[in-house]
Amino acid sequence: MKFLPHRYPFLLVDKVIECIPGERLVAIKNVSYNEPYFQGHFPDQPIMPGVLIMEALAQATGLLASESAPEALGEKEMIYYLVGLDKARFKRPVSPGDQLRLEVKYLRHKRNIWAFSCQADVDGEFVASAEIMCAAAEREV
């Protein structure tokens, strides 16, 4: 996770299970009962907030962009910021104990803006999807 600046409690990618630079990345987020957001969303029926599912997908796009960008081979350390989210759709709630599978596919990039097709599922069941854009910037060290 060296390419992500996020840390607990906002690191929402636990493990990358497949990465083909310039093509796709598959990662997982194990959703535990101890997630801090479950205290308020919702105490009697905890579900992962949709915005955090989108954030998990956005973090996965940052990982794929980091592995795919020419800068990844150079000396510059880059960071990728979420700059756009289109066509977001949600179908199924994510509950404690679920393993959220995050799949992001490279669509295109122009200069420092990258676009990805993203989907999340649990046990093969569609959870959410979106087209996510991120922008590259040099990381301040």
Short mmCIF file of C-alpha atoms in Angstrom, two decimals:
data_model
loop_
_atom_site.label_atom_id
_atom_site.label_comp_id
_atom_site.label_asym_id
_atom_site.label_seq_id
_atom_site.Cartn_x
_atom_site.Cartn_y
_atom_site.Cartn_z
CA MET A 1 0.00 0.00 0.00
CA LYS A 2 2.99 2.27 -0.45
CA PHE A 3 1.17 4.09 -3.27
CA LEU A 4 -1.77 5.11 -1.07
CA PRO A 5 -1.41 7.95 1.44
CA HIS A 6 -4.43 6.70 3.41
CA ARG A 7 -4.13 5.00 6.80
CA TYR A 8 -6.59 3.58 9.30
CA PRO A 9 -9.43 4.33 9.63
CA PHE A 10 -9.58 5.63 6.06
CA LEU A 11 -7.53 2.98 4.26
CA LEU A 12 -10.28 0.99 2.53
CA VAL A 13 -8.19 -1.49 0.52
CA ASP A 14 -6.86 -4.44 2.47
CA LYS A 15 -5.15 -6.43 -0.26
CA VAL A 16 -4.46 -6.35 -3.99
CA ILE A 17 -5.09 -9.78 -5.47
CA GLU A 18 -4.42 -9.00 -9.13
CA CYS A 19 -2.81 -6.13 -10.99
CA ILE A 20 -2.20 -5.87 -14.71
CA PRO A 21 -0.67 -2.40 -15.20
CA GLY A 22 -2.51 -0.40 -17.84
CA GLU A 23 -5.47 -2.80 -17.76
CA ARG A 24 -7.07 -3.75 -14.45
CA LEU A 25 -6.69 -4.23 -10.73
CA VAL A 26 -8.65 -6.42 -8.32
CA ALA A 27 -8.50 -5.75 -4.58
CA ILE A 28 -10.45 -6.66 -1.48
CA LYS A 29 -11.77 -4.88 1.57
CA ASN A 30 -12.74 -7.10 4.49
CA VAL A 31 -15.64 -5.33 6.16
CA SER A 32 -15.37 -6.03 9.89
CA TYR A 33 -17.78 -5.39 12.73
CA ASN A 34 -15.18 -3.01 14.17
CA GLU A 35 -15.39 -0.43 11.37
CA PRO A 36 -15.89 2.96 13.09
CA TYR A 37 -18.72 4.03 10.76
CA PHE A 38 -20.97 1.17 11.91
CA GLN A 39 -21.51 2.95 15.25
CA GLY A 40 -23.75 5.45 13.50
CA HIS A 41 -24.64 3.89 10.11
CA PHE A 42 -26.88 2.25 11.30
CA PRO A 43 -26.63 0.93 14.88
CA ASP A 44 -29.56 -1.51 14.55
CA GLN A 45 -28.75 -2.63 11.01
CA PRO A 46 -25.15 -1.70 10.15
CA ILE A 47 -24.35 -1.15 6.46
CA MET A 48 -21.26 0.32 4.83
CA PRO A 49 -22.03 3.84 3.57
CA GLY A 50 -22.22 4.04 -0.22
CA VAL A 51 -19.77 6.93 -0.27
CA LEU A 52 -17.19 4.68 1.42
CA ILE A 53 -17.76 1.96 -1.19
CA MET A 54 -17.00 4.62 -3.80
CA GLU A 55 -13.95 5.72 -1.80
CA ALA A 56 -12.69 2.12 -1.71
CA LEU A 57 -13.06 1.95 -5.50
CA ALA A 58 -11.32 5.34 -5.84
CA GLN A 59 -8.40 4.07 -3.74
CA ALA A 60 -8.16 1.05 -6.04
CA THR A 61 -8.01 3.38 -9.07
CA GLY A 62 -5.14 5.24 -7.42
CA LEU A 63 -3.29 1.96 -7.03
CA LEU A 64 -3.82 0.97 -10.66
CA ALA A 65 -2.82 4.43 -11.90
CA SER A 66 0.32 4.30 -9.73
CA GLU A 67 1.29 0.95 -11.22
CA SER A 68 0.44 2.03 -14.77
CA ALA A 69 1.86 5.55 -15.05
CA PRO A 70 5.25 6.12 -16.66
CA GLU A 71 6.19 7.99 -13.49
CA ALA A 72 5.96 4.70 -11.60
CA LEU A 73 9.19 3.71 -13.28
CA GLY A 74 10.88 7.03 -12.57
CA GLU A 75 12.08 8.78 -9.46
CA LYS A 76 9.02 10.98 -8.88
CA GLU A 77 6.54 9.88 -6.25
CA MET A 78 3.01 10.58 -7.43
CA ILE A 79 -0.28 10.81 -5.59
CA TYR A 80 -3.68 10.41 -7.22
CA TYR A 81 -6.63 12.55 -6.13
CA LEU A 82 -10.28 11.73 -6.77
CA VAL A 83 -11.56 14.36 -9.21
CA GLY A 84 -14.72 12.84 -10.67
CA LEU A 85 -17.34 10.20 -10.17
CA ASP A 86 -20.00 9.51 -12.79
CA LYS A 87 -22.75 6.95 -13.30
CA ALA A 88 -22.67 5.74 -9.69
CA ARG A 89 -25.12 2.91 -9.03
CA PHE A 90 -25.85 0.87 -5.90
CA LYS A 91 -27.76 -2.39 -5.77
CA ARG A 92 -26.95 -4.33 -2.60
CA PRO A 93 -25.96 -3.23 0.90
CA VAL A 94 -22.59 -4.24 2.36
CA SER A 95 -22.72 -5.55 5.93
CA PRO A 96 -20.20 -6.49 8.61
CA GLY A 97 -18.53 -9.77 7.71
CA ASP A 98 -18.73 -9.19 3.94
CA GLN A 99 -15.65 -9.29 1.75
CA LEU A 100 -15.95 -6.46 -0.75
CA ARG A 101 -14.25 -7.25 -4.07
CA LEU A 102 -13.11 -4.13 -5.92
CA GLU A 103 -12.39 -4.30 -9.65
CA VAL A 104 -11.15 -1.30 -11.59
CA LYS A 105 -10.46 -1.22 -15.32
CA TYR A 106 -8.41 1.41 -17.11
CA LEU A 107 -10.43 3.36 -19.67
CA ARG A 108 -8.23 6.27 -20.76
CA HIS A 109 -6.01 9.08 -19.62
CA LYS A 110 -5.09 12.48 -20.94
CA ARG A 111 -2.20 14.38 -19.40
CA ASN A 112 -2.64 13.84 -15.67
CA ILE A 113 -6.33 12.77 -15.63
CA TRP A 114 -7.09 9.04 -15.52
CA ALA A 115 -10.52 7.40 -16.03
CA PHE A 116 -11.59 3.95 -14.84
CA SER A 117 -14.63 1.71 -14.97
CA CYS A 118 -15.20 0.37 -11.45
CA GLN A 119 -17.34 -2.31 -9.89
CA ALA A 120 -17.73 -3.72 -6.38
CA ASP A 121 -19.29 -7.06 -5.51
CA VAL A 122 -19.74 -9.42 -2.58
CA ASP A 123 -19.71 -13.18 -3.22
CA GLY A 124 -20.25 -12.54 -6.94
CA GLU A 125 -23.29 -10.34 -6.28
CA PHE A 126 -23.20 -6.86 -7.80
CA VAL A 127 -22.96 -4.14 -5.13
CA ALA A 128 -22.03 -0.89 -6.89
CA SER A 129 -20.39 0.60 -9.96
CA ALA A 130 -19.15 3.95 -11.21
CA GLU A 131 -16.81 5.63 -13.63
CA ILE A 132 -14.11 7.25 -11.51
CA MET A 133 -11.52 9.83 -12.50
CA CYS A 134 -8.36 10.72 -10.64
CA ALA A 135 -5.64 13.29 -11.20
CA ALA A 136 -1.93 12.76 -10.72
CA ALA A 137 0.19 15.21 -8.77
CA GLU A 138 3.73 15.02 -7.51
CA ARG A 139 3.76 13.86 -3.91
CA GLU A 140 5.29 16.26 -1.41
CA VAL A 141 7.90 14.30 0.50
#
